[in-house]
Amino acid sequence: MGGKDLYPEDLRGFLEILGSVERECRVLYYRIEDWREDLVRSIETEIYNLCGDKAYFQIYGDGILVTTRVAMASMVRLRRAMGRGYRIARKESIELLLRTLGVRSISQAVDLVRAREPGLKNLVLITCGDCVPNVIGGLAKRYEPSRGELIDGLRGLVSICIGDKRALEILGTLDLEALEKIAIECGAKIELEL
């Protein structure tokens, strides 16, 4: 090997930030049963008032969900974008969604994850440091998704990324780790375009 580095510099940087994010952040899951636009604004305000820039959230329609690993990879991409001064969205939580899906259009991202449609919503909260915004418990119900729910939710996310409804048939044979890998690669598309 001649002492040659195994990882390109960019990948090393990504892995260093990922290690930091995994140590200091955690992912919490909530359900919003009575979705309304003003409710989302209330949740956003509560999270910001309690945690400032130490917490970020994403809202997905029923049947779409991310795992902790996918959320952490998105956080790394968000931090890298902020560090480079390259952001698309004004709000960090929207930027996080763009970095999860690997798309540049805010309206497209919100439509893809069915965040504005009526019905049950999954709220994924990434909180870093010691901030735990438990006040949102009155606005959304905390829950722990089962492994099956995470697999189904990732299938939904990956089928969006692939852009083919028939992909669900193929994705039905993949395990959680394989789905996570595809989902993380989907989010990386946005960095590859830079």
mmCIF file of C-alpha atoms in Angstrom:
data_model
loop_
_atom_site.group_PDB
_atom_site.id
_atom_site.type_symbol
_atom_site.label_atom_id
_atom_site.label_comp_id
_atom_site.label_asym_id
_atom_site.label_seq_id
_atom_site.Cartn_x
_atom_site.Cartn_y
_atom_site.Cartn_z
ATOM 1 C CA MET A 1 0.000 0.000 0.000
ATOM 2 C CA GLY A 2 3.016 2.275 0.382
ATOM 3 C CA GLY A 3 1.396 4.349 3.151
ATOM 4 C CA LYS A 4 -1.273 5.672 0.774
ATOM 5 C CA ASP A 5 -4.386 6.896 2.567
ATOM 6 C CA LEU A 6 -7.398 4.608 2.181
ATOM 7 C CA TYR A 7 -9.920 7.468 2.216
ATOM 8 C CA PRO A 8 -10.030 10.579 0.061
ATOM 9 C CA GLU A 9 -9.815 13.776 2.104
ATOM 10 C CA ASP A 10 -13.496 14.589 1.551
ATOM 11 C CA LEU A 11 -14.611 11.187 2.854
ATOM 12 C CA ARG A 12 -12.333 11.488 5.886
ATOM 13 C CA GLY A 13 -13.946 14.838 6.672
ATOM 14 C CA PHE A 14 -17.407 13.312 6.327
ATOM 15 C CA LEU A 15 -16.507 10.430 8.660
ATOM 16 C CA GLU A 16 -15.048 12.792 11.279
ATOM 17 C CA ILE A 17 -18.200 14.911 11.320
ATOM 18 C CA LEU A 18 -20.354 11.760 11.392
ATOM 19 C CA GLY A 19 -18.506 10.522 14.486
ATOM 20 C CA SER A 20 -19.101 13.871 16.188
ATOM 21 C CA VAL A 21 -22.799 13.936 15.246
ATOM 22 C CA GLU A 22 -23.327 10.360 16.469
ATOM 23 C CA ARG A 23 -21.762 11.240 19.831
ATOM 24 C CA GLU A 24 -23.685 14.452 20.450
ATOM 25 C CA CYS A 25 -27.055 14.000 18.725
ATOM 26 C CA ARG A 26 -30.006 11.658 19.027
ATOM 27 C CA VAL A 27 -33.176 11.029 17.086
ATOM 28 C CA LEU A 28 -36.671 11.110 18.588
ATOM 29 C CA TYR A 29 -39.876 10.125 16.807
ATOM 30 C CA TYR A 30 -43.320 11.710 17.178
ATOM 31 C CA ARG A 31 -46.728 11.302 15.552
ATOM 32 C CA ILE A 32 -48.936 14.180 14.560
ATOM 33 C CA GLU A 33 -52.485 12.927 14.232
ATOM 34 C CA ASP A 34 -54.329 16.172 13.546
ATOM 35 C CA TRP A 35 -52.025 17.852 11.032
ATOM 36 C CA ARG A 36 -52.516 21.554 10.399
ATOM 37 C CA GLU A 37 -50.147 24.187 9.009
ATOM 38 C CA ASP A 38 -50.454 26.271 12.196
ATOM 39 C CA LEU A 39 -49.570 23.194 14.281
ATOM 40 C CA VAL A 40 -46.309 22.792 12.356
ATOM 41 C CA ARG A 41 -45.502 26.459 13.016
ATOM 42 C CA SER A 42 -46.237 25.939 16.730
ATOM 43 C CA ILE A 43 -43.934 22.903 16.866
ATOM 44 C CA GLU A 44 -41.214 24.805 15.021
ATOM 45 C CA THR A 45 -41.520 27.727 17.455
ATOM 46 C CA GLU A 46 -41.410 25.437 20.516
ATOM 47 C CA ILE A 47 -38.344 23.603 19.253
ATOM 48 C CA TYR A 48 -36.530 26.828 18.390
ATOM 49 C CA ASN A 49 -37.440 28.538 21.699
ATOM 50 C CA LEU A 50 -36.227 25.556 23.729
ATOM 51 C CA CYS A 51 -33.191 24.479 21.724
ATOM 52 C CA GLY A 52 -32.247 27.194 19.266
ATOM 53 C CA ASP A 53 -29.971 25.682 16.646
ATOM 54 C CA LYS A 54 -29.464 22.478 18.666
ATOM 55 C CA ALA A 55 -32.537 20.730 17.245
ATOM 56 C CA TYR A 56 -33.879 20.091 13.765
ATOM 57 C CA PHE A 57 -36.987 18.322 12.582
ATOM 58 C CA GLN A 58 -38.507 16.758 9.510
ATOM 59 C CA ILE A 59 -42.141 15.933 8.824
ATOM 60 C CA TYR A 60 -43.052 12.954 6.665
ATOM 61 C CA GLY A 61 -46.404 11.672 5.500
ATOM 62 C CA ASP A 62 -47.605 8.325 6.815
ATOM 63 C CA GLY A 63 -45.535 5.487 5.370
ATOM 64 C CA ILE A 64 -42.316 7.528 5.059
ATOM 65 C CA LEU A 65 -39.681 7.514 7.789
ATOM 66 C CA VAL A 66 -35.914 7.719 8.298
ATOM 67 C CA THR A 67 -33.737 5.728 10.665
ATOM 68 C CA THR A 68 -31.229 7.203 13.091
ATOM 69 C CA ARG A 69 -28.366 6.380 10.710
ATOM 70 C CA VAL A 70 -30.030 8.148 7.759
ATOM 71 C CA ALA A 71 -30.898 11.158 9.945
ATOM 72 C CA MET A 72 -27.300 11.397 11.195
ATOM 73 C CA ALA A 73 -25.903 11.273 7.641
ATOM 74 C CA SER A 74 -28.286 14.103 6.704
ATOM 75 C CA MET A 75 -27.067 16.093 9.715
ATOM 76 C CA VAL A 76 -23.476 15.700 8.494
ATOM 77 C CA ARG A 77 -24.455 17.023 5.067
ATOM 78 C CA LEU A 78 -26.286 19.922 6.743
ATOM 79 C CA ARG A 79 -23.252 20.827 8.861
ATOM 80 C CA ARG A 80 -20.940 20.609 5.873
ATOM 81 C CA ALA A 81 -23.227 22.880 3.835
ATOM 82 C CA MET A 82 -23.408 25.405 6.676
ATOM 83 C CA GLY A 83 -19.638 25.247 7.189
ATOM 84 C CA ARG A 84 -19.030 25.922 3.509
ATOM 85 C CA GLY A 85 -21.595 28.713 3.452
ATOM 86 C CA TYR A 86 -23.609 26.822 0.857
ATOM 87 C CA ARG A 87 -27.260 26.585 1.801
ATOM 88 C CA ILE A 88 -30.371 26.412 -0.288
ATOM 89 C CA ALA A 89 -33.068 26.985 2.352
ATOM 90 C CA ARG A 90 -33.307 29.714 4.957
ATOM 91 C CA LYS A 91 -34.536 27.308 7.661
ATOM 92 C CA GLU A 92 -32.201 24.571 8.845
ATOM 93 C CA SER A 93 -34.979 21.979 9.107
ATOM 94 C CA ILE A 94 -35.926 22.513 5.459
ATOM 95 C CA GLU A 95 -32.249 22.360 4.477
ATOM 96 C CA LEU A 96 -32.022 19.072 6.392
ATOM 97 C CA LEU A 97 -34.948 17.677 4.370
ATOM 98 C CA LEU A 98 -33.252 18.707 1.107
ATOM 99 C CA ARG A 99 -30.042 16.996 2.257
ATOM 100 C CA THR A 100 -32.024 13.845 3.122
ATOM 101 C CA LEU A 101 -33.771 13.619 -0.247
ATOM 102 C CA GLY A 102 -30.909 14.928 -2.379
ATOM 103 C CA VAL A 103 -33.087 17.541 -4.114
ATOM 104 C CA ARG A 104 -32.728 21.321 -4.462
ATOM 105 C CA SER A 105 -36.376 22.402 -4.710
ATOM 106 C CA ILE A 106 -38.103 23.099 -1.395
ATOM 107 C CA SER A 107 -41.630 22.723 -2.777
ATOM 108 C CA GLN A 108 -40.640 19.498 -4.535
ATOM 109 C CA ALA A 109 -39.175 18.081 -1.305
ATOM 110 C CA VAL A 110 -42.242 18.979 0.760
ATOM 111 C CA ASP A 111 -44.542 17.475 -1.889
ATOM 112 C CA LEU A 112 -42.461 14.287 -2.229
ATOM 113 C CA VAL A 113 -42.693 13.478 1.475
ATOM 114 C CA ARG A 114 -46.394 14.425 1.556
ATOM 115 C CA ALA A 115 -45.789 16.903 4.380
ATOM 116 C CA ARG A 116 -48.728 19.145 3.412
ATOM 117 C CA GLU A 117 -51.293 16.439 2.745
ATOM 118 C CA PRO A 118 -53.973 15.822 5.368
ATOM 119 C CA GLY A 119 -53.611 12.786 7.597
ATOM 120 C CA LEU A 120 -51.154 11.198 9.990
ATOM 121 C CA LYS A 121 -47.615 12.605 9.997
ATOM 122 C CA ASN A 122 -44.296 11.327 11.331
ATOM 123 C CA LEU A 123 -42.135 13.978 12.946
ATOM 124 C CA VAL A 124 -38.443 13.088 13.213
ATOM 125 C CA LEU A 125 -36.579 15.295 15.680
ATOM 126 C CA ILE A 126 -32.790 15.413 15.757
ATOM 127 C CA THR A 127 -31.603 16.992 18.971
ATOM 128 C CA CYS A 128 -27.964 17.711 19.772
ATOM 129 C CA GLY A 129 -26.308 18.419 23.090
ATOM 130 C CA ASP A 130 -28.452 18.283 26.205
ATOM 131 C CA CYS A 131 -31.533 19.898 24.701
ATOM 132 C CA VAL A 132 -34.716 17.812 24.870
ATOM 133 C CA PRO A 133 -37.772 19.799 23.783
ATOM 134 C CA ASN A 134 -40.332 17.777 25.738
ATOM 135 C CA VAL A 135 -42.904 20.568 25.449
ATOM 136 C CA ILE A 136 -43.832 19.372 21.960
ATOM 137 C CA GLY A 137 -45.392 16.367 23.690
ATOM 138 C CA GLY A 138 -48.603 18.417 23.864
ATOM 139 C CA LEU A 139 -48.478 19.044 20.122
ATOM 140 C CA ALA A 140 -47.278 15.637 18.946
ATOM 141 C CA LYS A 141 -47.220 12.179 20.535
ATOM 142 C CA ARG A 142 -43.831 10.549 21.207
ATOM 143 C CA TYR A 143 -43.400 6.967 19.987
ATOM 144 C CA GLU A 144 -40.742 4.385 19.159
ATOM 145 C CA PRO A 145 -41.147 2.933 15.667
ATOM 146 C CA SER A 146 -40.691 -0.815 15.378
ATOM 147 C CA ARG A 147 -38.034 -2.283 13.086
ATOM 148 C CA GLY A 148 -40.835 -3.170 10.650
ATOM 149 C CA GLU A 149 -42.111 0.426 10.639
ATOM 150 C CA LEU A 150 -38.584 1.710 9.992
ATOM 151 C CA ILE A 151 -38.120 -0.742 7.115
ATOM 152 C CA ASP A 152 -41.485 0.233 5.594
ATOM 153 C CA GLY A 153 -40.740 3.941 6.113
ATOM 154 C CA LEU A 154 -37.337 3.643 4.447
ATOM 155 C CA ARG A 155 -38.913 1.778 1.535
ATOM 156 C CA GLY A 156 -41.223 4.760 1.129
ATOM 157 C CA LEU A 157 -38.307 7.200 1.238
ATOM 158 C CA VAL A 158 -36.128 5.192 -1.154
ATOM 159 C CA SER A 159 -38.983 4.748 -3.649
ATOM 160 C CA ILE A 160 -39.283 8.562 -3.686
ATOM 161 C CA CYS A 161 -35.560 8.855 -4.329
ATOM 162 C CA ILE A 162 -35.629 6.289 -7.115
ATOM 163 C CA GLY A 163 -38.730 7.953 -8.545
ATOM 164 C CA ASP A 164 -40.458 4.737 -9.504
ATOM 165 C CA LYS A 165 -43.521 3.311 -7.744
ATOM 166 C CA ARG A 166 -42.559 -0.165 -8.977
ATOM 167 C CA ALA A 167 -39.407 0.144 -6.895
ATOM 168 C CA LEU A 168 -41.431 -0.890 -3.837
ATOM 169 C CA GLU A 169 -41.635 -4.435 -5.233
ATOM 170 C CA ILE A 170 -37.852 -4.663 -5.516
ATOM 171 C CA LEU A 171 -37.271 -2.871 -2.220
ATOM 172 C CA GLY A 172 -39.514 -5.373 -0.459
ATOM 173 C CA THR A 173 -36.674 -7.884 -0.558
ATOM 174 C CA LEU A 174 -34.047 -5.612 1.045
ATOM 175 C CA ASP A 175 -33.185 -5.541 4.746
ATOM 176 C CA LEU A 176 -32.885 -2.412 6.896
ATOM 177 C CA GLU A 177 -29.140 -1.962 6.393
ATOM 178 C CA ALA A 178 -29.398 -2.181 2.590
ATOM 179 C CA LEU A 179 -32.261 0.343 2.582
ATOM 180 C CA GLU A 180 -30.256 2.700 4.814
ATOM 181 C CA LYS A 181 -27.322 2.555 2.423
ATOM 182 C CA ILE A 182 -29.534 3.456 -0.551
ATOM 183 C CA ALA A 183 -31.249 6.251 1.416
ATOM 184 C CA ILE A 184 -27.897 7.757 2.434
ATOM 185 C CA GLU A 185 -26.696 7.608 -1.181
ATOM 186 C CA CYS A 186 -29.895 9.381 -2.277
ATOM 187 C CA GLY A 187 -29.167 12.282 0.055
ATOM 188 C CA ALA A 188 -25.583 12.499 -1.190
ATOM 189 C CA LYS A 189 -26.778 13.363 -4.726
ATOM 190 C CA ILE A 190 -27.081 17.015 -3.756
ATOM 191 C CA GLU A 191 -23.392 17.197 -2.777
ATOM 192 C CA LEU A 192 -22.287 15.489 -5.965
ATOM 193 C CA GLU A 193 -23.966 18.232 -8.007
ATOM 194 C CA LEU A 194 -21.908 21.003 -6.388
#
